[in-house]
mmCIF file of C-alpha atoms in Angstrom:
data_model
loop_
_atom_site.group_PDB
_atom_site.id
_atom_site.type_symbol
_atom_site.label_atom_id
_atom_site.label_comp_id
_atom_site.label_asym_id
_atom_site.label_seq_id
_atom_site.Cartn_x
_atom_site.Cartn_y
_atom_site.Cartn_z
ATOM 1 C CA UNK A 20 -12.651 -8.920 16.990
ATOM 2 C CA UNK A 21 -12.042 -5.424 18.328
ATOM 3 C CA UNK A 22 -12.600 -6.468 21.914
ATOM 4 C CA UNK A 23 -10.080 -9.310 21.631
ATOM 5 C CA UNK A 24 -7.342 -7.474 19.739
ATOM 6 C CA UNK A 25 -4.595 -5.462 21.369
ATOM 7 C CA UNK A 26 -3.901 -2.012 19.966
ATOM 8 C CA UNK A 27 -0.256 -0.918 20.279
ATOM 9 C CA UNK A 28 -0.416 2.716 21.338
ATOM 10 C CA UNK A 29 1.849 5.245 19.645
ATOM 11 C CA UNK A 30 1.859 9.008 20.226
ATOM 12 C CA UNK A 31 3.072 11.811 18.011
ATOM 13 C CA UNK A 32 5.443 13.147 20.625
ATOM 14 C CA UNK A 33 7.165 15.583 18.278
ATOM 15 C CA UNK A 34 4.012 17.654 17.658
ATOM 16 C CA UNK A 35 4.378 21.392 18.239
ATOM 17 C CA UNK A 36 0.989 22.614 16.996
ATOM 18 C CA UNK A 37 -2.524 22.637 18.388
ATOM 19 C CA UNK A 38 -4.459 19.785 16.763
ATOM 20 C CA UNK A 39 -5.110 16.757 18.953
ATOM 21 C CA UNK A 40 -7.690 15.137 21.208
ATOM 22 C CA UNK A 41 -6.618 16.481 24.630
ATOM 23 C CA UNK A 42 -8.283 19.921 24.395
ATOM 24 C CA UNK A 43 -11.545 18.367 23.144
ATOM 25 C CA UNK A 44 -11.641 15.801 25.916
ATOM 26 C CA UNK A 45 -10.945 18.547 28.470
ATOM 27 C CA UNK A 46 -13.867 20.525 27.017
ATOM 28 C CA UNK A 47 -16.161 17.501 27.395
ATOM 29 C CA UNK A 48 -16.821 17.101 23.675
ATOM 30 C CA UNK A 49 -16.222 13.366 23.897
ATOM 31 C CA UNK A 50 -14.812 10.847 26.338
ATOM 32 C CA UNK A 51 -11.583 8.914 26.487
ATOM 33 C CA UNK A 52 -13.617 5.766 25.875
ATOM 34 C CA UNK A 53 -14.962 7.241 22.616
ATOM 35 C CA UNK A 54 -11.419 8.194 21.577
ATOM 36 C CA UNK A 55 -10.195 4.666 22.311
ATOM 37 C CA UNK A 56 -13.062 3.158 20.306
ATOM 38 C CA UNK A 57 -12.259 5.466 17.395
ATOM 39 C CA UNK A 58 -8.579 4.592 17.316
ATOM 40 C CA UNK A 59 -9.304 0.870 17.613
ATOM 41 C CA UNK A 60 -11.649 1.050 14.622
ATOM 42 C CA UNK A 61 -8.897 2.713 12.567
ATOM 43 C CA UNK A 62 -6.230 0.287 13.634
ATOM 44 C CA UNK A 63 -8.008 -3.025 13.833
ATOM 45 C CA UNK A 64 -11.005 -2.843 11.509
ATOM 46 C CA UNK A 65 -11.402 -2.314 7.753
ATOM 47 C CA UNK A 66 -14.932 -0.890 7.756
ATOM 48 C CA UNK A 67 -13.751 2.666 7.021
ATOM 49 C CA UNK A 68 -11.179 1.712 4.345
ATOM 50 C CA UNK A 69 -12.059 1.413 0.654
ATOM 51 C CA UNK A 70 -10.286 0.539 -2.579
ATOM 52 C CA UNK A 71 -8.787 3.472 -4.517
ATOM 53 C CA UNK A 72 -7.864 3.694 -8.197
ATOM 54 C CA UNK A 73 -5.482 6.658 -8.374
ATOM 55 C CA UNK A 74 -2.168 5.700 -6.811
ATOM 56 C CA UNK A 75 -0.386 9.032 -6.372
ATOM 57 C CA UNK A 76 -1.661 11.503 -3.764
ATOM 58 C CA UNK A 77 -4.566 13.511 -5.130
ATOM 59 C CA UNK A 78 -6.225 14.233 -1.753
ATOM 60 C CA UNK A 79 -4.796 15.950 1.295
ATOM 61 C CA UNK A 80 -4.250 14.027 4.518
ATOM 62 C CA UNK A 81 -6.686 16.485 6.120
ATOM 63 C CA UNK A 82 -9.360 14.767 8.227
ATOM 64 C CA UNK A 83 -12.070 16.944 6.671
ATOM 65 C CA UNK A 84 -11.446 15.465 3.197
ATOM 66 C CA UNK A 85 -14.660 14.047 1.721
ATOM 67 C CA UNK A 86 -13.450 12.577 -1.569
ATOM 68 C CA UNK A 87 -11.806 9.192 -2.067
ATOM 69 C CA UNK A 88 -10.515 8.627 -5.585
ATOM 70 C CA UNK A 89 -6.854 8.108 -4.929
ATOM 71 C CA UNK A 90 -3.998 8.223 -2.450
ATOM 72 C CA UNK A 91 -3.657 10.914 0.220
ATOM 73 C CA UNK A 92 -0.751 12.884 1.632
ATOM 74 C CA UNK A 93 -0.346 16.264 3.250
ATOM 75 C CA UNK A 94 -0.916 18.857 0.559
ATOM 76 C CA UNK A 95 -2.205 16.202 -1.843
ATOM 77 C CA UNK A 96 -0.045 16.279 -4.968
ATOM 78 C CA UNK A 97 1.971 19.144 -3.460
ATOM 79 C CA UNK A 98 3.661 16.455 -1.365
ATOM 80 C CA UNK A 99 5.661 15.549 -4.504
ATOM 81 C CA UNK A 100 6.756 19.181 -4.959
ATOM 82 C CA UNK A 101 7.911 19.356 -1.333
ATOM 83 C CA UNK A 102 9.795 16.077 -1.745
ATOM 84 C CA UNK A 103 11.616 17.413 -4.795
ATOM 85 C CA UNK A 104 12.439 20.677 -3.005
ATOM 86 C CA UNK A 105 13.892 18.720 -0.069
ATOM 87 C CA UNK A 106 15.492 16.020 -2.146
ATOM 88 C CA UNK A 107 16.589 15.561 -5.778
ATOM 89 C CA UNK A 108 15.498 19.061 -6.974
ATOM 90 C CA UNK A 109 15.100 17.654 -10.486
ATOM 91 C CA UNK A 110 12.268 20.129 -11.205
ATOM 92 C CA UNK A 111 13.744 23.097 -9.334
ATOM 93 C CA UNK A 112 15.911 25.841 -10.817
ATOM 94 C CA UNK A 113 17.609 28.665 -8.930
ATOM 95 C CA UNK A 114 15.277 31.621 -8.567
ATOM 96 C CA UNK A 115 12.071 29.633 -8.734
ATOM 97 C CA UNK A 116 9.267 30.225 -6.284
ATOM 98 C CA UNK A 117 7.377 27.250 -4.913
ATOM 99 C CA UNK A 118 4.572 28.136 -7.357
ATOM 100 C CA UNK A 119 6.955 27.904 -10.337
ATOM 101 C CA UNK A 120 8.380 24.672 -8.940
ATOM 102 C CA UNK A 121 4.900 23.189 -8.419
ATOM 103 C CA UNK A 122 3.948 23.966 -12.021
ATOM 104 C CA UNK A 123 6.934 21.982 -13.251
ATOM 105 C CA UNK A 124 5.999 18.928 -11.196
ATOM 106 C CA UNK A 125 2.278 19.171 -11.981
ATOM 107 C CA UNK A 126 2.905 19.592 -15.714
ATOM 108 C CA UNK A 127 5.039 16.444 -15.656
ATOM 109 C CA UNK A 128 2.138 14.505 -14.193
ATOM 110 C CA UNK A 129 -0.653 15.978 -16.291
ATOM 111 C CA UNK A 130 1.291 15.635 -19.548
ATOM 112 C CA UNK A 131 1.272 11.909 -18.895
ATOM 113 C CA UNK A 132 -2.409 11.727 -18.087
ATOM 114 C CA UNK A 133 -1.807 11.419 -14.312
ATOM 115 C CA UNK A 134 -4.383 13.203 -12.151
ATOM 116 C CA UNK A 135 -3.356 15.644 -9.440
ATOM 117 C CA UNK A 136 -5.316 17.236 -6.634
ATOM 118 C CA UNK A 137 -5.359 19.215 -3.393
ATOM 119 C CA UNK A 138 -7.693 21.482 -1.431
ATOM 120 C CA UNK A 139 -8.538 24.882 -0.069
ATOM 121 C CA UNK A 140 -11.145 25.663 2.599
ATOM 122 C CA UNK A 141 -13.933 28.072 3.469
ATOM 123 C CA UNK A 142 -11.822 29.924 6.043
ATOM 124 C CA UNK A 143 -8.856 30.837 3.801
ATOM 125 C CA UNK A 144 -7.901 34.465 3.277
ATOM 126 C CA UNK A 145 -4.908 36.577 2.319
ATOM 127 C CA UNK A 146 -1.894 34.556 1.201
ATOM 128 C CA UNK A 147 -3.404 31.302 2.539
ATOM 129 C CA UNK A 148 -5.413 28.613 0.799
ATOM 130 C CA UNK A 149 -6.526 26.687 3.904
ATOM 131 C CA UNK A 150 -4.169 23.732 3.512
ATOM 132 C CA UNK A 151 -1.771 23.734 6.447
ATOM 133 C CA UNK A 152 0.885 21.768 4.593
ATOM 134 C CA UNK A 153 1.035 24.525 1.988
ATOM 135 C CA UNK A 154 0.260 27.621 4.081
ATOM 136 C CA UNK A 155 2.883 26.650 6.650
ATOM 137 C CA UNK A 156 5.438 25.254 4.227
ATOM 138 C CA UNK A 157 7.698 28.312 4.403
ATOM 139 C CA UNK A 158 8.146 31.015 7.065
ATOM 140 C CA UNK A 159 5.623 33.833 7.191
ATOM 141 C CA UNK A 160 8.328 35.713 9.101
ATOM 142 C CA UNK A 161 11.960 34.739 9.778
ATOM 143 C CA UNK A 162 11.181 33.424 13.261
ATOM 144 C CA UNK A 163 7.957 31.539 12.600
ATOM 145 C CA UNK A 164 7.692 27.770 12.852
ATOM 146 C CA UNK A 165 7.039 26.233 9.466
ATOM 147 C CA UNK A 166 7.709 22.922 7.747
ATOM 148 C CA UNK A 167 11.066 24.096 6.369
ATOM 149 C CA UNK A 168 12.299 25.526 9.671
ATOM 150 C CA UNK A 169 11.093 22.421 11.521
ATOM 151 C CA UNK A 170 13.124 20.228 9.169
ATOM 152 C CA UNK A 171 16.125 22.480 9.465
ATOM 153 C CA UNK A 172 16.069 22.298 13.262
ATOM 154 C CA UNK A 173 14.387 18.999 14.221
ATOM 155 C CA UNK A 174 14.873 16.503 11.398
ATOM 156 C CA UNK A 175 16.515 13.963 13.777
ATOM 157 C CA UNK A 176 13.255 13.865 15.760
ATOM 158 C CA UNK A 177 11.449 12.704 12.630
ATOM 159 C CA UNK A 178 14.082 10.020 12.039
ATOM 160 C CA UNK A 179 13.511 8.777 15.571
ATOM 161 C CA UNK A 180 9.753 8.555 15.004
ATOM 162 C CA UNK A 181 10.099 6.760 11.659
ATOM 163 C CA UNK A 182 12.619 4.244 12.890
ATOM 164 C CA UNK A 183 10.532 3.603 16.018
ATOM 165 C CA UNK A 184 7.260 2.846 14.226
ATOM 166 C CA UNK A 185 5.600 -0.478 14.961
ATOM 167 C CA UNK A 186 2.570 -2.163 13.453
ATOM 168 C CA UNK A 187 -0.463 -1.017 15.398
ATOM 169 C CA UNK A 188 -2.091 -4.462 15.277
ATOM 170 C CA UNK A 189 0.878 -6.697 16.152
ATOM 171 C CA UNK A 190 3.463 -4.418 17.773
ATOM 172 C CA UNK A 191 5.969 -5.645 15.191
ATOM 173 C CA UNK A 192 8.846 -3.257 14.412
ATOM 174 C CA UNK A 193 8.344 -1.899 10.891
ATOM 175 C CA UNK A 194 12.094 -1.874 10.337
ATOM 176 C CA UNK A 195 12.365 1.552 8.713
ATOM 177 C CA UNK A 196 15.992 2.569 8.394
ATOM 178 C CA UNK A 197 16.669 6.107 7.279
ATOM 179 C CA UNK A 198 19.719 6.797 5.130
ATOM 180 C CA UNK A 199 21.708 9.364 7.117
ATOM 181 C CA UNK A 200 23.151 10.918 3.982
ATOM 182 C CA UNK A 201 19.606 11.513 2.738
ATOM 183 C CA UNK A 202 18.671 13.115 6.018
ATOM 184 C CA UNK A 203 21.636 15.497 5.746
ATOM 185 C CA UNK A 204 20.565 16.461 2.241
ATOM 186 C CA UNK A 205 17.038 17.160 3.481
ATOM 187 C CA UNK A 206 18.325 19.316 6.338
ATOM 188 C CA UNK A 207 20.572 21.215 3.928
ATOM 189 C CA UNK A 208 17.767 21.819 1.451
ATOM 190 C CA UNK A 209 15.413 22.999 4.190
ATOM 191 C CA UNK A 210 18.028 25.367 5.547
ATOM 192 C CA UNK A 211 18.774 26.772 2.094
ATOM 193 C CA UNK A 212 15.102 27.339 1.273
ATOM 194 C CA UNK A 213 14.563 29.065 4.616
ATOM 195 C CA UNK A 214 17.437 31.415 3.735
ATOM 196 C CA UNK A 215 15.805 32.194 0.373
ATOM 197 C CA UNK A 216 12.755 33.444 2.288
ATOM 198 C CA UNK A 217 14.966 36.149 3.765
ATOM 199 C CA UNK A 218 15.783 37.487 0.288
ATOM 200 C CA UNK A 219 13.914 39.704 -2.130
ATOM 201 C CA UNK A 220 12.729 36.646 -4.065
ATOM 202 C CA UNK A 221 11.493 34.110 -1.483
ATOM 203 C CA UNK A 222 10.833 30.508 -2.397
ATOM 204 C CA UNK A 223 7.692 29.838 -0.317
ATOM 205 C CA UNK A 224 5.140 32.626 -0.862
ATOM 206 C CA UNK A 225 1.936 31.106 0.543
ATOM 207 C CA UNK A 226 -0.712 28.525 -0.093
ATOM 208 C CA UNK A 227 -2.787 30.812 -2.312
ATOM 209 C CA UNK A 228 -0.003 30.804 -4.917
ATOM 210 C CA UNK A 229 0.280 27.034 -4.678
ATOM 211 C CA UNK A 230 -3.469 26.622 -5.174
ATOM 212 C CA UNK A 231 -3.238 28.775 -8.324
ATOM 213 C CA UNK A 232 -0.429 26.554 -9.655
ATOM 214 C CA UNK A 233 -2.638 23.490 -9.297
ATOM 215 C CA UNK A 234 -5.576 25.229 -10.940
ATOM 216 C CA UNK A 235 -3.373 26.356 -13.812
ATOM 217 C CA UNK A 236 -2.093 22.848 -14.365
ATOM 218 C CA UNK A 237 -5.305 20.861 -13.868
ATOM 219 C CA UNK A 238 -8.284 23.215 -13.532
ATOM 220 C CA UNK A 239 -10.591 24.002 -10.682
ATOM 221 C CA UNK A 240 -11.815 20.389 -10.446
ATOM 222 C CA UNK A 241 -8.424 19.491 -8.930
ATOM 223 C CA UNK A 242 -9.306 21.568 -5.846
ATOM 224 C CA UNK A 243 -11.655 20.289 -3.116
ATOM 225 C CA UNK A 244 -13.051 22.989 -0.816
ATOM 226 C CA UNK A 245 -13.173 21.728 2.765
ATOM 227 C CA UNK A 246 -15.517 22.885 5.502
ATOM 228 C CA UNK A 247 -15.566 23.013 9.264
ATOM 229 C CA UNK A 248 -12.840 22.815 11.911
ATOM 230 C CA UNK A 249 -9.952 20.427 12.389
ATOM 231 C CA UNK A 250 -10.870 17.616 14.777
ATOM 232 C CA UNK A 251 -8.087 15.112 14.044
ATOM 233 C CA UNK A 252 -7.108 12.853 16.917
ATOM 234 C CA UNK A 253 -4.717 10.525 15.053
ATOM 235 C CA UNK A 254 -2.324 10.323 12.129
ATOM 236 C CA UNK A 255 -2.824 7.132 10.093
ATOM 237 C CA UNK A 256 0.211 5.965 8.134
ATOM 238 C CA UNK A 257 -0.992 3.311 5.687
ATOM 239 C CA UNK A 258 1.658 1.140 4.002
ATOM 240 C CA UNK A 259 -0.900 -0.881 1.962
ATOM 241 C CA UNK A 260 -1.400 -0.558 -1.797
ATOM 242 C CA UNK A 261 -4.628 0.696 -3.353
ATOM 243 C CA UNK A 262 -6.361 1.379 -0.019
ATOM 244 C CA UNK A 263 -7.782 4.682 1.212
ATOM 245 C CA UNK A 264 -9.503 5.924 4.382
ATOM 246 C CA UNK A 265 -13.086 7.068 3.790
ATOM 247 C CA UNK A 266 -12.950 10.129 6.018
ATOM 248 C CA UNK A 267 -16.499 11.235 5.197
ATOM 249 C CA UNK A 268 -17.883 7.928 6.409
ATOM 250 C CA UNK A 269 -15.563 7.920 9.413
ATOM 251 C CA UNK A 270 -16.359 11.383 10.722
ATOM 252 C CA UNK A 271 -20.115 10.906 10.155
ATOM 253 C CA UNK A 272 -19.995 7.696 12.239
ATOM 254 C CA UNK A 273 -18.639 9.798 15.127
ATOM 255 C CA UNK A 274 -20.992 12.779 14.700
ATOM 256 C CA UNK A 275 -18.236 14.797 13.038
ATOM 257 C CA UNK A 276 -16.493 15.163 16.413
ATOM 258 C CA UNK A 277 -13.426 13.033 15.619
ATOM 259 C CA UNK A 278 -11.308 12.897 12.483
ATOM 260 C CA UNK A 279 -7.970 11.441 11.386
ATOM 261 C CA UNK A 280 -5.090 12.616 9.249
ATOM 262 C CA UNK A 281 -4.371 9.977 6.616
ATOM 263 C CA UNK A 282 -1.214 9.364 4.569
ATOM 264 C CA UNK A 283 -0.761 6.623 1.964
ATOM 265 C CA UNK A 284 2.898 5.675 2.283
ATOM 266 C CA UNK A 285 2.598 3.507 -0.853
ATOM 267 C CA UNK A 286 1.317 6.564 -2.743
ATOM 268 C CA UNK A 287 4.411 8.547 -1.771
ATOM 269 C CA UNK A 288 6.616 5.786 -3.109
ATOM 270 C CA UNK A 289 4.601 5.592 -6.351
ATOM 271 C CA UNK A 290 5.043 9.356 -6.895
ATOM 272 C CA UNK A 291 8.802 9.105 -6.420
ATOM 273 C CA UNK A 292 9.016 6.177 -8.826
ATOM 274 C CA UNK A 293 7.144 8.144 -11.482
ATOM 275 C CA UNK A 294 9.092 11.389 -11.161
ATOM 276 C CA UNK A 295 12.686 10.109 -11.110
ATOM 277 C CA UNK A 296 14.887 7.870 -13.212
ATOM 278 C CA UNK A 297 17.622 6.603 -10.893
ATOM 279 C CA UNK A 298 17.246 4.460 -7.805
ATOM 280 C CA UNK A 299 19.184 7.049 -5.783
ATOM 281 C CA UNK A 300 16.783 9.849 -6.788
ATOM 282 C CA UNK A 301 13.721 7.725 -6.121
ATOM 283 C CA UNK A 302 14.926 6.723 -2.646
ATOM 284 C CA UNK A 303 15.914 10.255 -1.729
ATOM 285 C CA UNK A 304 12.569 11.664 -2.926
ATOM 286 C CA UNK A 305 10.616 9.026 -1.032
ATOM 287 C CA UNK A 306 12.545 9.769 2.183
ATOM 288 C CA UNK A 307 12.026 13.495 1.639
ATOM 289 C CA UNK A 308 8.276 12.926 1.212
ATOM 290 C CA UNK A 309 8.167 11.058 4.535
ATOM 291 C CA UNK A 310 10.034 13.896 6.254
ATOM 292 C CA UNK A 311 7.748 16.523 4.716
ATOM 293 C CA UNK A 312 4.582 14.697 5.791
ATOM 294 C CA UNK A 313 5.757 14.172 9.350
ATOM 295 C CA UNK A 314 7.148 17.696 9.657
ATOM 296 C CA UNK A 315 3.880 19.202 8.440
ATOM 297 C CA UNK A 316 1.941 17.028 10.870
ATOM 298 C CA UNK A 317 4.304 18.136 13.656
ATOM 299 C CA UNK A 318 3.796 21.822 12.859
ATOM 300 C CA UNK A 319 0.016 21.367 12.877
ATOM 301 C CA UNK A 320 -0.513 18.896 15.752
ATOM 302 C CA UNK A 321 0.141 18.588 19.450
ATOM 303 C CA UNK A 322 1.764 15.581 21.218
ATOM 304 C CA UNK A 323 -1.613 14.075 22.149
ATOM 305 C CA UNK A 324 -2.177 13.082 18.511
ATOM 306 C CA UNK A 325 -2.017 9.308 18.121
ATOM 307 C CA UNK A 326 -0.143 7.406 15.409
ATOM 308 C CA UNK A 327 -1.777 4.426 13.741
ATOM 309 C CA UNK A 328 0.071 2.211 11.247
ATOM 310 C CA UNK A 329 -1.561 -0.197 8.843
ATOM 311 C CA UNK A 330 0.503 -2.737 6.930
#
């Protein structure tokens, strides 16, 4: 099947980070043929995808993730906190830090028996936890590139990527249309939160604080400790329900030399549906979660990263 199918190539052209296949190919770690085989497997085969039973994101999109209980998004359940910060702000009050804000969202989930989760890693130190989507959420200094400053300055680039997505198997336009009013709200929120980080009480204070919020809400079992280096070569955006990418099985099949970021789009929508009451809030939060995930991927990755869509 793989030899007969045509993979529609998509590249993450808006990436401004360092993760991607080009440097590894240049170093001779694997060939272009191996990369092409890897991306075809992700796009055209189901052998690395399994059923999941927790529908909101409880795992990070990180390619090093070994667990597969539920949906995945950048930051795991923190993706819902970021979406609220950039969107409805139902759980945010003036003066809150991101840690305070996260506790409000996590407590809402856990009080209803809904599991949450995220990760740290063996390399983390200082104010970091090892999750790029959390460590780089806000500016370390006023001029640093972070998720919030990326959204403030480059949100239209994300809109262009989202509206240009096609199905990797068929080349069919996915037909995503972003509400421009929602995009303006997201840009405004990102700008405002960046400004707070110039004050005496910043909003984003580091991934270590965000890890502690998750532990306080759900215990240490909610945190997966990841090992090794980032070797992601693609970002998989999966629009299917109840499906997850088995990244442990995937990376082992390729001698742990190639990995993939993985985001359950259906999981982001489920989170928004659970957290908000009105259709307007749900749609805004879902859009904000898409923008957060793509902005975080852009901050972490370079333009050689591929995009794979599954529908």
